[in-house]
Amino acid sequence: MISTSARLLRLVSLLSTRPAWTCHELAERMAVTGRTVRRDVARLRELGYCIESDPGPWGGYRLGGGNRVPPLILDDEEALAVAVALREAALSGVLGSDQAAVSALLKLRQVLPPRIANRLGEMDATFVHTPRPEGRQISPGVLLELAAACRRGERARLSYRDHAGKASVRDVDPYRLVHTGLRWYFVARDVARDQWRTFRADRVVQVQPTGQPVELVDPPDPALLVSRGIAGVVYPLYGRVRLPHPMDQALRLVPPTIGTHHPDGPDATIVEIGANDAEQLAQYLLGLGTPLRVLSPDDVREALLRRTRELFEDNGGGRSSQ
């Protein structure tokens, strides 16, 4: 005789395979009495499953939508499909900050049976993502290791390679992962320097737990720390543009991780944006898809005009109508 817990899981699995079941059908499939089926349905309702029923001898049971998410029963293929979908959501940026996707994937991978976890690991090693413009590819495994480090609340040993390719190993107190829309950043306190730092996640080689618990005192706003760090990067060229939009709209067009904003009256904003060269900045400005005026420097203005002129001519601009 199977245990009550196993029987409840079996009942949920059956209810999810068909729109409706009669009590007699369920009793036959589970080799129990109708009374046991009714008692198990009541237990599932107490656990949060919304199970609807129709009265009468021909009535039946069916799963409905509840007011909270109950435990889910997934077979091997379904669990693998959900894990892959969550991984792609975390890496692609389709959900904005993607913190929810990483958190859900971390929880799911902790409870996956080894046979499914191994298949997911094989897929991680085989799949290749096309990097985003000016972005490096981050391993899903590293991303999950960083997320787990943030949740454990203990010191970690971080193997890191900076922008110049110099390798270092440092002890850190993990805090948060921040996604800017382009790449992931790992926010942690550098123990040796006693400073809060941001690390590009795609430059993390390895993160190892030390088992030493830590209590974070007065941690910073992680998103603000990352924004300030990105804005503080020194570029060879900076352009100033005027957007005919108030500050809140300008921030949606050009995030604070990309430029520095200053209001120019109630209906306009001046934004300073760094780039490697005039052509790169002109391409970015053209992609904003909004009216704007380049205030400086002249080579950015000329590059933007040249690109606009080429686009105009490539699409038949200036041709006389027949």
Coordinates of C-alpha atoms in Angstrom, one line a residue:
M1 CA 0.0 0.0 0.0
I2 CA 1.4 3.3 -1.1
S3 CA 1.8 6.2 1.4
T4 CA -0.6 9.1 1.7
S5 CA 2.0 11.6 0.3
A6 CA 2.7 9.4 -2.8
R7 CA -1.0 8.9 -3.3
L8 CA -1.6 12.6 -3.3
L9 CA 1.1 13.2 -5.8
R10 CA -0.4 10.5 -8.0
L11 CA -3.8 12.2 -7.7
V12 CA -2.4 15.6 -8.8
S13 CA -0.6 14.0 -11.7
L14 CA -3.9 12.3 -12.9
L15 CA -5.9 15.5 -12.5
S16 CA -3.4 17.4 -14.7
T17 CA -3.7 14.9 -17.6
R18 CA -7.4 15.3 -18.4
P19 CA -10.0 18.1 -18.2
A20 CA -12.1 16.1 -15.7
W21 CA -12.3 12.8 -13.9
T22 CA -15.2 11.1 -12.2
C23 CA -14.7 9.9 -8.7
H24 CA -15.2 6.3 -9.9
E25 CA -12.5 6.7 -12.6
L26 CA -10.0 8.1 -10.1
A27 CA -10.7 5.3 -7.6
E28 CA -10.1 2.7 -10.3
R29 CA -6.9 4.2 -11.6
M30 CA -5.5 4.6 -8.0
A31 CA -6.9 1.3 -6.7
V32 CA -8.6 2.9 -3.8
T33 CA -12.2 3.5 -2.7
G34 CA -14.3 6.5 -3.7
R35 CA -14.2 7.6 -0.1
T36 CA -10.4 7.7 -0.1
V37 CA -10.5 9.8 -3.3
R38 CA -12.8 12.4 -1.7
R39 CA -10.7 12.5 1.4
D40 CA -7.5 13.0 -0.7
V41 CA -9.2 15.8 -2.7
A42 CA -10.0 17.6 0.5
R43 CA -6.3 17.3 1.6
L44 CA -5.1 18.7 -1.7
R45 CA -7.5 21.7 -1.3
E46 CA -6.0 22.3 2.1
L47 CA -2.6 22.4 0.5
G48 CA -3.7 25.1 -2.0
Y49 CA -4.8 23.2 -5.0
C50 CA -8.0 24.5 -6.5
I51 CA -9.9 21.4 -7.3
E52 CA -13.4 22.0 -8.7
S53 CA -16.2 19.4 -8.5
D54 CA -19.6 18.8 -10.0
P55 CA -22.3 17.1 -7.9
G56 CA -24.2 14.0 -8.8
P57 CA -23.3 10.5 -9.9
W58 CA -21.9 11.7 -13.2
G59 CA -20.1 14.7 -11.7
G60 CA -16.3 14.8 -11.5
Y61 CA -13.2 16.6 -10.4
R62 CA -11.0 19.0 -12.4
L63 CA -8.0 21.3 -11.6
G64 CA -8.9 25.0 -11.6
G65 CA -7.0 28.2 -11.1
G66 CA -6.3 29.0 -7.4
N67 CA -5.3 32.2 -5.6
R68 CA -1.8 31.0 -4.9
V69 CA 0.8 28.7 -6.6
P70 CA 0.6 25.2 -5.1
P71 CA 3.4 22.6 -5.5
L72 CA 3.8 21.5 -9.1
I73 CA 4.2 17.9 -10.4
L74 CA 6.5 17.7 -13.4
D75 CA 7.8 14.7 -15.3
D76 CA 11.4 14.6 -16.5
E77 CA 10.8 16.2 -19.9
E78 CA 8.6 19.0 -18.3
A79 CA 11.2 19.8 -15.7
L80 CA 14.0 19.9 -18.2
A81 CA 11.8 22.2 -20.5
V82 CA 11.1 24.6 -17.6
A83 CA 14.8 24.7 -16.6
V84 CA 15.9 25.5 -20.1
A85 CA 13.2 28.2 -20.5
L86 CA 14.3 29.8 -17.3
R87 CA 18.0 29.7 -18.3
E88 CA 17.2 31.3 -21.6
A89 CA 15.1 34.0 -20.0
A90 CA 18.0 34.8 -17.6
L91 CA 20.6 35.0 -20.3
S92 CA 18.5 36.8 -23.0
G93 CA 17.2 39.7 -21.0
V94 CA 13.6 39.1 -22.1
L95 CA 12.2 39.7 -18.6
G96 CA 14.0 43.0 -17.9
S97 CA 16.0 42.5 -14.7
D98 CA 15.7 38.7 -14.9
Q99 CA 16.2 38.4 -11.1
A100 CA 13.0 36.3 -10.9
A101 CA 14.2 33.9 -13.7
V102 CA 17.6 33.4 -11.9
S103 CA 15.9 32.8 -8.6
A104 CA 13.4 30.3 -10.0
L105 CA 16.1 28.5 -11.9
L106 CA 18.3 28.3 -8.8
K107 CA 15.4 26.8 -6.8
L108 CA 14.5 24.3 -9.5
R109 CA 18.1 23.1 -10.0
Q110 CA 18.4 22.4 -6.3
V111 CA 15.6 19.9 -6.4
L112 CA 16.2 18.4 -9.9
P113 CA 17.0 14.6 -9.8
P114 CA 20.6 13.9 -10.9
R115 CA 19.4 12.4 -14.2
I116 CA 17.7 15.7 -15.2
A117 CA 20.5 17.9 -13.8
N118 CA 23.0 16.0 -15.8
R119 CA 21.1 16.4 -19.0
L120 CA 20.8 20.2 -18.3
G121 CA 24.5 20.3 -17.7
E122 CA 25.2 18.6 -21.0
M123 CA 23.0 21.1 -22.8
D124 CA 24.8 24.0 -21.0
A125 CA 28.1 22.6 -22.4
T126 CA 26.8 22.2 -25.9
F127 CA 24.7 25.3 -26.6
V128 CA 26.4 28.5 -27.7
H129 CA 24.7 31.9 -27.5
T130 CA 25.5 34.6 -29.9
P131 CA 27.0 37.4 -27.7
R132 CA 25.2 40.7 -27.6
P133 CA 26.9 43.7 -29.2
E134 CA 30.0 44.5 -27.3
G135 CA 29.1 41.8 -24.8
R136 CA 30.8 38.6 -23.7
Q137 CA 29.0 35.3 -23.2
I138 CA 28.4 34.2 -19.6
S139 CA 28.2 30.6 -18.6
P140 CA 24.8 29.6 -17.1
G141 CA 26.7 27.6 -14.5
V142 CA 28.7 30.6 -13.3
L143 CA 25.6 32.7 -13.2
L144 CA 23.9 30.2 -10.9
E145 CA 27.0 29.8 -8.8
L146 CA 26.9 33.6 -8.2
A147 CA 23.2 33.5 -7.4
A148 CA 23.8 30.7 -4.9
A149 CA 26.6 32.6 -3.3
C150 CA 24.3 35.6 -2.7
R151 CA 21.7 33.4 -1.1
R152 CA 24.0 31.4 1.2
G153 CA 25.1 34.4 3.3
E154 CA 28.7 33.2 3.6
R155 CA 32.1 34.4 2.4
A156 CA 33.2 33.2 -1.0
R157 CA 36.6 33.0 -2.8
L158 CA 36.3 34.7 -6.2
S159 CA 38.6 34.0 -9.1
Y160 CA 38.3 37.0 -11.4
R161 CA 39.9 38.4 -14.6
D162 CA 39.8 42.1 -15.1
H163 CA 39.4 44.1 -18.3
A164 CA 43.1 43.9 -19.0
G165 CA 43.0 40.1 -18.6
K166 CA 44.9 40.1 -15.2
A167 CA 43.8 37.3 -13.0
S168 CA 43.3 37.6 -9.2
V169 CA 41.8 35.7 -6.3
R170 CA 40.0 37.6 -3.5
D171 CA 37.7 36.9 -0.6
V172 CA 34.3 38.6 -1.0
D173 CA 31.0 38.8 0.9
P174 CA 28.4 38.3 -1.8
Y175 CA 25.3 40.4 -1.8
R176 CA 23.3 40.7 -5.1
L177 CA 23.3 40.1 -8.9
V178 CA 22.3 43.1 -11.0
H179 CA 21.3 42.9 -14.7
T180 CA 21.6 46.2 -16.7
G181 CA 19.9 44.9 -19.8
L182 CA 23.3 44.3 -21.5
R183 CA 25.2 42.2 -18.9
W184 CA 25.2 40.8 -15.4
Y185 CA 27.1 42.4 -12.5
F186 CA 28.0 40.7 -9.1
V187 CA 27.9 43.1 -6.1
A188 CA 30.0 42.0 -3.1
R189 CA 32.2 43.5 -0.4
D190 CA 35.9 43.0 -1.1
V191 CA 37.2 41.8 2.3
A192 CA 40.8 42.8 1.9
R193 CA 39.9 46.3 0.8
D194 CA 36.9 46.6 3.0
Q195 CA 35.0 48.2 0.0
W196 CA 31.8 47.4 -1.8
R197 CA 32.7 46.5 -5.4
T198 CA 31.0 45.5 -8.6
F199 CA 32.4 42.6 -10.7
R200 CA 31.3 41.9 -14.3
A201 CA 29.8 38.4 -14.1
D202 CA 31.2 37.3 -17.5
R203 CA 34.7 37.9 -16.1
V204 CA 34.2 35.6 -13.1
V205 CA 36.2 32.4 -13.6
Q206 CA 35.1 30.6 -10.4
V207 CA 33.3 31.3 -7.1
Q208 CA 33.9 28.9 -4.1
P209 CA 32.1 29.0 -0.8
T210 CA 34.3 29.2 2.3
G211 CA 31.7 28.1 4.9
Q212 CA 32.3 31.2 6.9
P213 CA 29.0 33.0 7.6
V214 CA 28.9 36.7 7.4
E215 CA 26.5 39.4 8.4
L216 CA 26.3 42.3 6.0
V217 CA 26.2 45.7 7.7
D218 CA 24.6 48.6 5.9
P219 CA 24.8 47.2 2.4
P220 CA 24.5 49.7 -0.5
D221 CA 21.8 50.0 -3.2
P222 CA 23.1 47.4 -5.6
A223 CA 21.5 48.9 -8.7
L224 CA 22.8 52.4 -7.9
L225 CA 26.3 51.1 -7.2
V226 CA 26.4 49.4 -10.6
S227 CA 25.0 52.4 -12.3
R228 CA 27.6 54.7 -10.8
G229 CA 30.3 52.3 -11.6
I230 CA 29.3 52.0 -15.3
A231 CA 28.8 55.8 -15.6
G232 CA 32.3 56.3 -14.1
V233 CA 34.0 54.3 -16.8
V234 CA 36.4 56.6 -18.8
Y235 CA 35.8 56.7 -22.5
P236 CA 37.9 58.3 -25.2
L237 CA 35.0 60.4 -26.4
Y238 CA 31.9 62.0 -24.8
G239 CA 28.9 63.4 -26.6
R240 CA 26.3 65.8 -25.2
V241 CA 22.8 65.6 -26.7
R242 CA 19.5 67.4 -26.0
L243 CA 16.4 65.2 -25.9
P244 CA 13.0 66.9 -26.2
H245 CA 11.7 64.8 -23.3
P246 CA 11.4 65.4 -19.5
M247 CA 13.8 63.6 -17.2
D248 CA 11.6 60.5 -16.6
Q249 CA 11.1 59.8 -20.3
A250 CA 14.8 60.5 -21.1
L251 CA 15.8 58.0 -18.4
R252 CA 13.7 55.4 -20.1
L253 CA 15.3 56.1 -23.5
V254 CA 18.9 56.3 -22.2
P255 CA 19.3 54.4 -18.9
P256 CA 21.5 55.9 -16.1
T257 CA 24.0 53.1 -16.8
I258 CA 24.6 54.6 -20.3
G259 CA 24.6 58.3 -19.7
T260 CA 24.5 61.2 -17.2
H261 CA 21.3 63.2 -17.2
H262 CA 20.6 66.9 -16.5
P263 CA 17.2 68.6 -16.8
D264 CA 17.0 71.4 -19.4
G265 CA 13.8 73.0 -18.3
P266 CA 10.6 71.0 -17.6
D267 CA 10.4 69.4 -21.1
A268 CA 13.9 68.6 -22.1
T269 CA 17.0 66.7 -20.9
I270 CA 20.7 67.0 -21.7
V271 CA 22.5 63.7 -21.7
E272 CA 26.2 63.0 -21.7
I273 CA 27.1 59.7 -23.2
G274 CA 30.5 58.0 -23.5
A275 CA 31.7 56.0 -26.5
N276 CA 34.8 54.6 -28.1
D277 CA 34.5 56.8 -31.2
A278 CA 32.1 59.2 -33.0
E279 CA 30.8 56.5 -35.3
Q280 CA 29.8 54.2 -32.4
L281 CA 28.0 57.0 -30.6
A282 CA 26.2 58.1 -33.8
Q283 CA 25.0 54.6 -34.3
Y284 CA 23.6 54.5 -30.7
L285 CA 21.9 57.8 -31.1
L286 CA 20.3 56.8 -34.4
G287 CA 19.0 53.6 -32.7
L288 CA 17.1 55.7 -30.0
G289 CA 14.4 56.5 -32.6
T290 CA 13.6 59.9 -31.2
P291 CA 14.3 63.5 -32.2
L292 CA 17.5 64.9 -30.6
R293 CA 20.1 67.6 -31.1
V294 CA 23.8 66.9 -30.8
L295 CA 25.4 69.7 -28.8
S296 CA 29.0 68.5 -28.9
P297 CA 31.3 67.4 -30.3
D298 CA 31.2 68.3 -34.0
D299 CA 32.5 64.9 -35.2
V300 CA 29.6 63.1 -33.5
R301 CA 27.1 65.5 -35.2
E302 CA 28.8 65.0 -38.6
A303 CA 28.8 61.2 -38.1
L304 CA 25.1 61.2 -37.3
L305 CA 24.3 63.4 -40.3
R306 CA 26.3 61.1 -42.5
R307 CA 24.6 58.0 -41.3
T308 CA 21.1 59.6 -41.6
R309 CA 21.9 60.8 -45.2
E310 CA 23.1 57.3 -46.2
L311 CA 19.9 55.8 -44.7
F312 CA 17.8 58.3 -46.5
E313 CA 19.5 57.7 -49.9
D314 CA 19.5 53.9 -49.5
N315 CA 15.7 54.0 -49.1
G316 CA 15.1 56.0 -52.3
G317 CA 15.3 59.5 -50.8
G318 CA 15.7 62.4 -53.2
R319 CA 14.4 60.4 -56.2
S320 CA 11.8 62.3 -58.2
S321 CA 8.4 60.7 -58.4
Q322 CA 7.3 59.4 -61.8

